Short mmCIF file of N, CA and C in Angstrom, two decimals:
data_model
loop_
_atom_site.label_atom_id
_atom_site.label_comp_id
_atom_site.label_asym_id
_atom_site.label_seq_id
_atom_site.Cartn_x
_atom_site.Cartn_y
_atom_site.Cartn_z
N UNK X 17 25.76 10.10 -76.07
CA UNK X 17 26.47 10.21 -74.79
C UNK X 17 27.70 11.08 -74.95
N UNK X 18 28.11 11.76 -73.91
CA UNK X 18 29.31 12.62 -74.00
C UNK X 18 30.57 11.76 -74.08
N UNK X 19 31.60 12.30 -74.66
CA UNK X 19 32.84 11.52 -74.77
C UNK X 19 33.46 11.31 -73.40
N UNK X 20 34.20 10.20 -73.21
CA UNK X 20 34.82 9.94 -71.89
C UNK X 20 35.89 10.97 -71.60
N UNK X 21 36.01 11.30 -70.32
CA UNK X 21 37.00 12.30 -69.92
C UNK X 21 38.37 11.64 -69.78
N UNK X 22 39.42 12.43 -69.98
CA UNK X 22 40.76 11.84 -69.88
C UNK X 22 41.10 11.51 -68.44
N UNK X 23 42.00 10.55 -68.19
CA UNK X 23 42.37 10.19 -66.81
C UNK X 23 43.01 11.39 -66.11
N UNK X 24 42.80 11.51 -64.81
CA UNK X 24 43.38 12.64 -64.09
C UNK X 24 44.90 12.57 -64.10
N UNK X 25 45.48 13.74 -64.16
CA UNK X 25 46.94 13.79 -64.16
C UNK X 25 47.45 13.73 -62.74
N UNK X 26 48.69 13.39 -62.55
CA UNK X 26 49.26 13.26 -61.20
C UNK X 26 49.39 14.65 -60.58
N UNK X 27 49.24 14.74 -59.25
CA UNK X 27 49.33 16.05 -58.60
C UNK X 27 50.74 16.62 -58.71
N UNK X 28 50.84 17.93 -58.64
CA UNK X 28 52.19 18.53 -58.71
C UNK X 28 53.00 18.11 -57.50
N UNK X 29 54.27 17.92 -57.64
CA UNK X 29 55.13 17.49 -56.53
C UNK X 29 55.44 18.69 -55.64
N UNK X 30 55.54 18.38 -54.32
CA UNK X 30 55.81 19.42 -53.32
C UNK X 30 57.30 19.43 -52.99
N UNK X 31 57.82 20.59 -52.59
CA UNK X 31 59.24 20.62 -52.20
C UNK X 31 59.45 19.83 -50.91
N UNK X 32 60.63 19.26 -50.67
CA UNK X 32 60.88 18.49 -49.45
C UNK X 32 60.85 19.39 -48.22
N UNK X 33 60.43 18.79 -47.06
CA UNK X 33 60.37 19.51 -45.79
C UNK X 33 61.76 19.60 -45.17
N UNK X 34 62.03 20.72 -44.46
CA UNK X 34 63.34 20.82 -43.80
C UNK X 34 63.39 19.89 -42.59
N UNK X 35 64.57 19.48 -42.13
CA UNK X 35 64.66 18.60 -40.97
C UNK X 35 64.15 19.31 -39.72
N UNK X 36 63.52 18.55 -38.78
CA UNK X 36 62.99 19.20 -37.57
C UNK X 36 64.11 19.73 -36.69
N UNK X 37 63.81 20.85 -36.04
CA UNK X 37 64.81 21.43 -35.14
C UNK X 37 64.37 21.18 -33.70
N UNK X 38 65.30 21.07 -32.77
CA UNK X 38 65.01 20.82 -31.36
C UNK X 38 64.70 22.12 -30.65
N UNK X 39 63.77 22.09 -29.67
CA UNK X 39 63.47 23.32 -28.93
C UNK X 39 64.64 23.68 -28.02
N UNK X 40 64.73 24.95 -27.66
CA UNK X 40 65.84 25.35 -26.77
C UNK X 40 65.67 24.71 -25.40
N UNK X 41 66.73 24.42 -24.72
CA UNK X 41 66.68 23.78 -23.40
C UNK X 41 66.25 24.79 -22.35
N UNK X 42 65.50 24.34 -21.31
CA UNK X 42 65.02 25.29 -20.29
C UNK X 42 66.18 25.76 -19.41
N UNK X 43 65.99 26.92 -18.77
CA UNK X 43 67.05 27.42 -17.88
C UNK X 43 67.14 26.53 -16.64
N UNK X 44 68.27 26.48 -15.97
CA UNK X 44 68.39 25.65 -14.77
C UNK X 44 67.47 26.15 -13.67
N UNK X 45 66.93 25.23 -12.83
CA UNK X 45 66.01 25.65 -11.77
C UNK X 45 66.70 26.52 -10.73
N UNK X 46 65.92 27.49 -10.19
CA UNK X 46 66.48 28.35 -9.16
C UNK X 46 66.38 27.64 -7.82
N UNK X 47 67.24 27.93 -6.86
CA UNK X 47 67.16 27.25 -5.56
C UNK X 47 65.88 27.66 -4.83
N UNK X 48 65.27 26.73 -4.07
CA UNK X 48 64.03 27.08 -3.35
C UNK X 48 64.31 28.10 -2.26
N UNK X 49 63.32 28.96 -1.97
CA UNK X 49 63.51 29.96 -0.91
C UNK X 49 63.53 29.25 0.44
N UNK X 50 64.18 29.83 1.43
CA UNK X 50 64.19 29.22 2.76
C UNK X 50 62.77 29.22 3.31
N UNK X 51 62.39 28.15 4.01
CA UNK X 51 61.03 28.04 4.56
C UNK X 51 61.09 27.50 5.97
N UNK X 52 59.92 27.45 6.59
CA UNK X 52 59.80 26.93 7.96
C UNK X 52 59.98 25.42 7.94
N UNK X 53 60.30 24.84 9.05
CA UNK X 53 60.39 23.38 9.07
C UNK X 53 59.04 22.78 8.74
N UNK X 54 59.00 21.67 8.02
CA UNK X 54 57.72 21.10 7.61
C UNK X 54 56.90 20.63 8.81
N UNK X 55 55.60 20.90 8.77
CA UNK X 55 54.69 20.41 9.81
C UNK X 55 53.83 19.31 9.19
N UNK X 56 53.19 18.48 10.02
CA UNK X 56 52.41 17.37 9.44
C UNK X 56 51.32 17.85 8.49
N UNK X 57 50.69 19.02 8.76
CA UNK X 57 49.62 19.47 7.88
C UNK X 57 50.16 19.96 6.55
N UNK X 58 51.43 20.40 6.52
CA UNK X 58 52.01 20.89 5.28
C UNK X 58 52.57 19.77 4.42
N UNK X 59 52.71 18.58 5.01
CA UNK X 59 53.27 17.47 4.26
C UNK X 59 52.32 16.98 3.18
N UNK X 60 50.99 16.99 3.49
CA UNK X 60 50.04 16.50 2.48
C UNK X 60 49.59 17.67 1.63
N UNK X 61 49.47 17.46 0.33
CA UNK X 61 49.04 18.57 -0.52
C UNK X 61 47.57 18.91 -0.27
N UNK X 62 47.19 20.16 -0.44
CA UNK X 62 45.78 20.52 -0.22
C UNK X 62 44.90 19.88 -1.29
N UNK X 63 43.65 19.55 -0.92
CA UNK X 63 42.77 18.95 -1.92
C UNK X 63 42.44 19.96 -3.01
N UNK X 64 42.08 19.48 -4.19
CA UNK X 64 41.69 20.41 -5.25
C UNK X 64 40.46 21.22 -4.84
N UNK X 65 40.31 22.43 -5.37
CA UNK X 65 39.19 23.29 -4.96
C UNK X 65 37.83 22.66 -5.19
N UNK X 66 37.63 21.90 -6.26
CA UNK X 66 36.30 21.31 -6.51
C UNK X 66 35.93 20.32 -5.43
N UNK X 67 36.91 19.56 -4.90
CA UNK X 67 36.64 18.61 -3.83
C UNK X 67 36.27 19.34 -2.56
N UNK X 68 36.93 20.45 -2.29
CA UNK X 68 36.64 21.24 -1.10
C UNK X 68 35.22 21.78 -1.16
N UNK X 69 34.82 22.31 -2.31
CA UNK X 69 33.46 22.84 -2.45
C UNK X 69 32.43 21.73 -2.31
N UNK X 70 32.72 20.59 -2.90
CA UNK X 70 31.79 19.47 -2.82
C UNK X 70 31.63 19.02 -1.38
N UNK X 71 32.73 18.95 -0.64
CA UNK X 71 32.69 18.55 0.76
C UNK X 71 31.92 19.57 1.58
N UNK X 72 32.15 20.86 1.31
CA UNK X 72 31.42 21.90 2.03
C UNK X 72 29.93 21.84 1.73
N UNK X 73 29.57 21.56 0.48
CA UNK X 73 28.15 21.45 0.13
C UNK X 73 27.51 20.27 0.84
N UNK X 74 28.22 19.16 0.94
CA UNK X 74 27.67 17.99 1.64
C UNK X 74 27.51 18.28 3.12
N UNK X 75 28.46 18.97 3.71
CA UNK X 75 28.34 19.33 5.13
C UNK X 75 27.15 20.26 5.34
N UNK X 76 26.96 21.22 4.45
CA UNK X 76 25.81 22.15 4.57
C UNK X 76 24.50 21.39 4.43
N UNK X 77 24.42 20.44 3.50
CA UNK X 77 23.20 19.64 3.34
C UNK X 77 22.94 18.82 4.59
N UNK X 78 23.97 18.23 5.17
CA UNK X 78 23.82 17.43 6.38
C UNK X 78 23.34 18.29 7.54
N UNK X 79 23.89 19.49 7.66
CA UNK X 79 23.46 20.39 8.74
C UNK X 79 22.00 20.80 8.56
N UNK X 80 21.59 21.05 7.32
CA UNK X 80 20.20 21.41 7.06
C UNK X 80 19.27 20.24 7.39
N UNK X 81 19.66 19.05 7.00
CA UNK X 81 18.85 17.86 7.30
C UNK X 81 18.73 17.66 8.80
N UNK X 82 19.82 17.83 9.53
CA UNK X 82 19.77 17.69 10.99
C UNK X 82 18.87 18.75 11.62
N UNK X 83 18.92 19.97 11.11
CA UNK X 83 18.07 21.04 11.65
C UNK X 83 16.60 20.74 11.43
N UNK X 84 16.25 20.25 10.23
CA UNK X 84 14.85 19.91 9.94
C UNK X 84 14.40 18.75 10.83
N UNK X 85 15.23 17.72 10.95
CA UNK X 85 14.87 16.58 11.79
C UNK X 85 14.69 17.00 13.24
N UNK X 86 15.54 17.87 13.72
CA UNK X 86 15.43 18.36 15.09
C UNK X 86 14.13 19.15 15.27
N UNK X 87 13.81 20.02 14.32
CA UNK X 87 12.58 20.82 14.43
C UNK X 87 11.35 19.94 14.41
N UNK X 88 11.30 18.98 13.49
CA UNK X 88 10.14 18.09 13.40
C UNK X 88 10.06 17.21 14.65
N UNK X 89 11.20 16.70 15.11
CA UNK X 89 11.21 15.85 16.31
C UNK X 89 10.72 16.59 17.53
N UNK X 90 11.21 17.82 17.73
CA UNK X 90 10.75 18.60 18.88
C UNK X 90 9.27 18.94 18.76
N UNK X 91 8.83 19.23 17.55
CA UNK X 91 7.42 19.56 17.36
C UNK X 91 6.54 18.36 17.66
N UNK X 92 6.96 17.19 17.20
CA UNK X 92 6.18 15.98 17.48
C UNK X 92 6.19 15.67 18.97
N UNK X 93 7.32 15.87 19.61
CA UNK X 93 7.43 15.56 21.04
C UNK X 93 6.53 16.48 21.87
N UNK X 94 6.38 17.71 21.44
CA UNK X 94 5.59 18.66 22.21
C UNK X 94 4.25 18.98 21.55
N UNK X 95 3.77 18.10 20.64
CA UNK X 95 2.47 18.24 19.99
C UNK X 95 2.32 19.59 19.31
N UNK X 96 3.28 19.92 18.47
CA UNK X 96 3.27 21.21 17.80
C UNK X 96 2.75 21.15 16.39
N UNK X 97 3.25 22.06 15.56
CA UNK X 97 2.75 22.25 14.20
C UNK X 97 2.97 21.05 13.31
N UNK X 98 4.04 20.28 13.50
CA UNK X 98 4.36 19.18 12.58
C UNK X 98 3.26 18.12 12.57
N UNK X 99 2.63 17.91 13.70
CA UNK X 99 1.58 16.89 13.75
C UNK X 99 0.44 17.25 12.79
N UNK X 100 0.16 18.53 12.63
CA UNK X 100 -0.94 18.94 11.75
C UNK X 100 -0.56 18.87 10.28
N UNK X 101 0.72 19.05 9.97
CA UNK X 101 1.13 19.05 8.58
C UNK X 101 1.61 17.69 8.08
N UNK X 102 2.12 16.86 8.97
CA UNK X 102 2.69 15.58 8.55
C UNK X 102 1.72 14.41 8.70
N UNK X 103 0.77 14.52 9.57
CA UNK X 103 -0.14 13.42 9.82
C UNK X 103 -1.57 13.89 9.64
N UNK X 104 -2.47 12.95 9.57
CA UNK X 104 -3.88 13.31 9.48
C UNK X 104 -4.28 14.02 10.77
N UNK X 105 -5.07 15.05 10.65
CA UNK X 105 -5.48 15.73 11.88
C UNK X 105 -6.33 14.82 12.75
N UNK X 106 -6.25 15.06 14.01
CA UNK X 106 -7.06 14.26 14.93
C UNK X 106 -8.51 14.73 14.81
N UNK X 107 -9.37 13.79 14.56
CA UNK X 107 -10.78 14.11 14.41
C UNK X 107 -11.55 13.39 15.51
N UNK X 108 -12.36 14.12 16.18
CA UNK X 108 -13.18 13.50 17.20
C UNK X 108 -14.38 12.85 16.52
N UNK X 109 -14.53 11.55 16.71
CA UNK X 109 -15.63 10.83 16.10
C UNK X 109 -16.87 10.82 16.98
N UNK X 110 -16.79 11.43 18.15
CA UNK X 110 -17.92 11.44 19.07
C UNK X 110 -18.99 12.39 18.54
N UNK X 111 -20.22 11.92 18.52
CA UNK X 111 -21.35 12.76 18.12
C UNK X 111 -21.83 13.48 19.37
N UNK X 112 -22.02 14.80 19.29
CA UNK X 112 -22.50 15.51 20.49
C UNK X 112 -23.90 15.02 20.86
N UNK X 113 -24.32 15.33 22.04
CA UNK X 113 -25.63 14.86 22.49
C UNK X 113 -26.73 15.33 21.54
N UNK X 114 -27.62 14.39 21.22
CA UNK X 114 -28.72 14.68 20.29
C UNK X 114 -30.07 14.55 21.00
N UNK X 115 -30.05 14.61 22.31
CA UNK X 115 -31.29 14.48 23.09
C UNK X 115 -32.28 15.54 22.65
N UNK X 116 -33.54 15.12 22.42
CA UNK X 116 -34.59 16.04 22.01
C UNK X 116 -34.61 16.33 20.51
N UNK X 117 -33.72 15.73 19.74
CA UNK X 117 -33.67 15.95 18.29
C UNK X 117 -34.23 14.74 17.57
N UNK X 118 -34.74 14.98 16.36
CA UNK X 118 -35.26 13.91 15.51
C UNK X 118 -34.33 13.80 14.31
N UNK X 119 -33.90 12.56 14.02
CA UNK X 119 -33.02 12.31 12.88
C UNK X 119 -33.72 11.34 11.95
N UNK X 120 -33.79 11.70 10.65
CA UNK X 120 -34.38 10.81 9.65
C UNK X 120 -33.22 10.18 8.89
N UNK X 121 -33.19 8.84 8.89
CA UNK X 121 -32.12 8.11 8.22
C UNK X 121 -32.75 7.25 7.13
N UNK X 122 -32.25 7.43 5.91
CA UNK X 122 -32.76 6.63 4.79
C UNK X 122 -31.84 5.44 4.57
N UNK X 123 -32.37 4.40 3.95
CA UNK X 123 -31.56 3.21 3.65
C UNK X 123 -31.21 2.41 4.87
N UNK X 124 -32.21 2.00 5.68
CA UNK X 124 -31.89 1.30 6.92
C UNK X 124 -31.65 -0.20 6.74
N UNK X 125 -30.80 -0.58 5.80
CA UNK X 125 -30.49 -1.99 5.60
C UNK X 125 -29.51 -2.44 6.67
N UNK X 126 -29.71 -3.65 7.17
CA UNK X 126 -28.85 -4.19 8.23
C UNK X 126 -27.39 -4.17 7.78
N UNK X 127 -26.51 -3.63 8.63
CA UNK X 127 -25.07 -3.50 8.42
C UNK X 127 -24.71 -2.56 7.26
N UNK X 128 -25.64 -1.77 6.79
CA UNK X 128 -25.35 -0.75 5.79
C UNK X 128 -25.01 0.56 6.47
N UNK X 129 -24.75 1.58 5.66
CA UNK X 129 -24.37 2.87 6.23
C UNK X 129 -25.55 3.51 6.97
N UNK X 130 -26.78 3.25 6.49
CA UNK X 130 -27.95 3.77 7.18
C UNK X 130 -28.10 3.14 8.57
N UNK X 131 -27.82 1.86 8.66
CA UNK X 131 -27.90 1.15 9.95
C UNK X 131 -26.89 1.73 10.93
N UNK X 132 -25.66 1.89 10.49
CA UNK X 132 -24.60 2.40 11.37
C UNK X 132 -24.91 3.84 11.79
N UNK X 133 -25.37 4.65 10.84
CA UNK X 133 -25.71 6.05 11.16
C UNK X 133 -26.84 6.09 12.18
N UNK X 134 -27.89 5.30 11.96
CA UNK X 134 -29.03 5.28 12.88
C UNK X 134 -28.60 4.82 14.27
N UNK X 135 -27.76 3.79 14.33
CA UNK X 135 -27.30 3.28 15.63
C UNK X 135 -26.54 4.36 16.39
N UNK X 136 -25.62 5.08 15.72
CA UNK X 136 -24.82 6.08 16.42
C UNK X 136 -25.65 7.30 16.81
N UNK X 137 -26.62 7.66 15.97
CA UNK X 137 -27.51 8.77 16.34
C UNK X 137 -28.38 8.38 17.53
N UNK X 138 -28.84 7.14 17.56
CA UNK X 138 -29.64 6.65 18.70
C UNK X 138 -28.77 6.61 19.96
N UNK X 139 -27.52 6.19 19.81
CA UNK X 139 -26.60 6.15 20.95
C UNK X 139 -26.38 7.56 21.51
N UNK X 140 -26.43 8.58 20.64
CA UNK X 140 -26.24 9.97 21.07
C UNK X 140 -27.52 10.56 21.66
N UNK X 141 -28.63 9.80 21.62
CA UNK X 141 -29.86 10.25 22.27
C UNK X 141 -30.92 10.79 21.33
N UNK X 142 -30.74 10.72 20.03
CA UNK X 142 -31.73 11.23 19.09
C UNK X 142 -32.87 10.24 18.92
N UNK X 143 -34.05 10.78 18.58
CA UNK X 143 -35.17 9.94 18.16
C UNK X 143 -34.94 9.69 16.68
N UNK X 144 -34.75 8.42 16.27
CA UNK X 144 -34.36 8.10 14.91
C UNK X 144 -35.55 7.53 14.16
N UNK X 145 -35.83 8.14 13.00
CA UNK X 145 -36.88 7.66 12.11
C UNK X 145 -36.17 6.96 10.95
N UNK X 146 -36.40 5.66 10.81
CA UNK X 146 -35.82 4.89 9.72
C UNK X 146 -36.78 4.94 8.54
N UNK X 147 -36.35 5.58 7.45
CA UNK X 147 -37.22 5.75 6.28
C UNK X 147 -36.73 4.81 5.18
N UNK X 148 -37.64 3.95 4.71
CA UNK X 148 -37.26 3.02 3.65
C UNK X 148 -38.47 2.36 3.03
N UNK X 149 -38.25 1.56 1.98
CA UNK X 149 -39.35 0.88 1.29
C UNK X 149 -39.75 -0.41 1.97
N UNK X 150 -38.76 -1.16 2.50
CA UNK X 150 -39.00 -2.50 2.99
C UNK X 150 -39.12 -2.50 4.51
N UNK X 151 -40.33 -2.76 4.99
CA UNK X 151 -40.58 -2.75 6.44
C UNK X 151 -39.88 -3.90 7.14
N UNK X 152 -39.74 -5.06 6.46
CA UNK X 152 -39.08 -6.22 7.08
C UNK X 152 -37.60 -5.93 7.33
N UNK X 153 -36.91 -5.33 6.35
CA UNK X 153 -35.49 -4.98 6.53
C UNK X 153 -35.33 -3.95 7.64
N UNK X 154 -36.24 -2.98 7.69
CA UNK X 154 -36.18 -1.95 8.73
C UNK X 154 -36.39 -2.57 10.11
N UNK X 155 -37.27 -3.57 10.20
CA UNK X 155 -37.51 -4.24 11.48
C UNK X 155 -36.25 -4.96 11.96
N UNK X 156 -35.52 -5.61 11.03
CA UNK X 156 -34.26 -6.27 11.39
C UNK X 156 -33.26 -5.24 11.93
N UNK X 157 -33.16 -4.11 11.24
CA UNK X 157 -32.22 -3.07 11.65
C UNK X 157 -32.61 -2.51 13.02
N UNK X 158 -33.91 -2.29 13.23
CA UNK X 158 -34.37 -1.76 14.51
C UNK X 158 -34.06 -2.74 15.64
N UNK X 159 -34.24 -4.04 15.40
CA UNK X 159 -33.94 -5.05 16.42
C UNK X 159 -32.44 -5.06 16.75
N UNK X 160 -31.62 -4.94 15.72
CA UNK X 160 -30.17 -4.92 15.93
C UNK X 160 -29.74 -3.69 16.74
N UNK X 161 -30.34 -2.54 16.42
CA UNK X 161 -29.99 -1.31 17.15
C UNK X 161 -30.46 -1.41 18.60
N UNK X 162 -31.65 -1.94 18.82
CA UNK X 162 -32.18 -2.09 20.19
C UNK X 162 -31.31 -3.04 21.00
N UNK X 163 -30.72 -4.06 20.34
CA UNK X 163 -29.85 -4.99 21.06
C UNK X 163 -28.57 -4.29 21.52
N UNK X 164 -28.08 -3.36 20.73
CA UNK X 164 -26.84 -2.65 21.09
C UNK X 164 -27.11 -1.42 21.95
N UNK X 165 -28.22 -0.72 21.68
CA UNK X 165 -28.57 0.50 22.42
C UNK X 165 -29.98 0.31 22.96
N UNK X 166 -30.13 -0.28 24.14
CA UNK X 166 -31.48 -0.59 24.65
C UNK X 166 -32.37 0.64 24.82
N UNK X 167 -31.80 1.80 25.10
CA UNK X 167 -32.61 3.01 25.32
C UNK X 167 -32.92 3.74 24.02
N UNK X 168 -32.64 3.13 22.87
CA UNK X 168 -32.85 3.80 21.59
C UNK X 168 -34.32 4.06 21.33
N UNK X 169 -34.62 5.26 20.80
CA UNK X 169 -35.98 5.64 20.43
C UNK X 169 -36.04 5.56 18.90
N UNK X 170 -36.74 4.53 18.36
CA UNK X 170 -36.77 4.27 16.92
C UNK X 170 -38.19 4.16 16.41
N UNK X 171 -38.39 4.52 15.16
CA UNK X 171 -39.65 4.25 14.48
C UNK X 171 -39.38 4.11 12.99
N UNK X 172 -40.33 3.52 12.26
CA UNK X 172 -40.17 3.28 10.83
C UNK X 172 -41.15 4.14 10.06
N UNK X 173 -40.71 4.66 8.92
CA UNK X 173 -41.56 5.44 8.02
C UNK X 173 -41.44 4.82 6.64
N UNK X 174 -42.59 4.32 6.11
CA UNK X 174 -42.60 3.73 4.77
C UNK X 174 -42.41 4.86 3.77
N UNK X 175 -41.37 4.75 2.91
CA UNK X 175 -41.03 5.85 2.02
C UNK X 175 -40.29 5.31 0.80
N UNK X 176 -40.75 5.72 -0.39
CA UNK X 176 -40.06 5.36 -1.63
C UNK X 176 -39.40 6.63 -2.15
N UNK X 177 -38.08 6.70 -2.05
CA UNK X 177 -37.36 7.91 -2.46
C UNK X 177 -37.33 8.10 -3.97
N UNK X 178 -37.77 7.10 -4.73
CA UNK X 178 -37.80 7.22 -6.19
C UNK X 178 -38.98 8.04 -6.69
N UNK X 179 -39.93 8.34 -5.83
CA UNK X 179 -41.12 9.09 -6.22
C UNK X 179 -41.22 10.36 -5.38
N UNK X 180 -41.24 11.51 -6.05
CA UNK X 180 -41.35 12.77 -5.31
C UNK X 180 -42.70 12.90 -4.60
N UNK X 181 -43.73 12.32 -5.19
CA UNK X 181 -45.05 12.36 -4.53
C UNK X 181 -44.98 11.57 -3.22
N UNK X 182 -44.30 10.41 -3.23
CA UNK X 182 -44.16 9.60 -2.01
C UNK X 182 -43.32 10.34 -0.97
N UNK X 183 -42.33 11.09 -1.42
CA UNK X 183 -41.50 11.85 -0.49
C UNK X 183 -42.33 12.94 0.17
N UNK X 184 -43.19 13.63 -0.61
CA UNK X 184 -44.07 14.66 -0.03
C UNK X 184 -45.01 14.06 1.00
N UNK X 185 -45.61 12.91 0.65
CA UNK X 185 -46.52 12.24 1.59
C UNK X 185 -45.79 11.82 2.86
N UNK X 186 -44.57 11.30 2.70
CA UNK X 186 -43.78 10.87 3.86
C UNK X 186 -43.43 12.05 4.75
N UNK X 187 -43.06 13.18 4.16
CA UNK X 187 -42.72 14.37 4.94
C UNK X 187 -43.94 14.89 5.69
N UNK X 188 -45.11 14.87 5.02
CA UNK X 188 -46.35 15.32 5.67
C UNK X 188 -46.67 14.42 6.85
N UNK X 189 -46.56 13.10 6.65
CA UNK X 189 -46.84 12.15 7.73
C UNK X 189 -45.86 12.32 8.88
N UNK X 190 -44.60 12.56 8.58
CA UNK X 190 -43.59 12.74 9.62
C UNK X 190 -43.89 13.98 10.44
N UNK X 191 -44.35 15.06 9.78
CA UNK X 191 -44.67 16.30 10.51
C UNK X 191 -45.93 16.12 11.36
N UNK X 192 -46.85 15.23 10.94
CA UNK X 192 -48.06 14.96 11.71
C UNK X 192 -47.74 14.22 13.01
N UNK X 193 -46.73 13.39 13.00
CA UNK X 193 -46.39 12.56 14.18
C UNK X 193 -45.88 13.38 15.27
#
């Protein structure tokens, strides 16, 4: 092992600091210039510039918000552009007349989407062909539609959509009718 090092020696001493001196005294204040008599607005000091800018920015934001609200309000009041951009567009759910047309509806299960579609097409005057596998379910649907739309023109077509051969046969039979 290396030999131990000697203890550190004391640092060299520094010369003493001179006593602090006082700064020179400021010159006496000059008399204020003559001014106008004070008015109430001059009595309060002006706000700092950052507060003024912040206040001006808030006023500008408020004015912009009021302008947008006014534009949207007037547009809504007079059925203008805002109604199309802010709300769902108005959609007419009425089906145009289907008199003389044939509609094929698949999946005629009672209270299913096929049932509702067939009922509304029949209400519009179409001849509705209910295509499905189960004749008993189709009969229930046809009875329900006839109860709601007595003038409905309905018929059933036995059809299995899982087989393309059955679909071809069903299409051929439908064209024969």
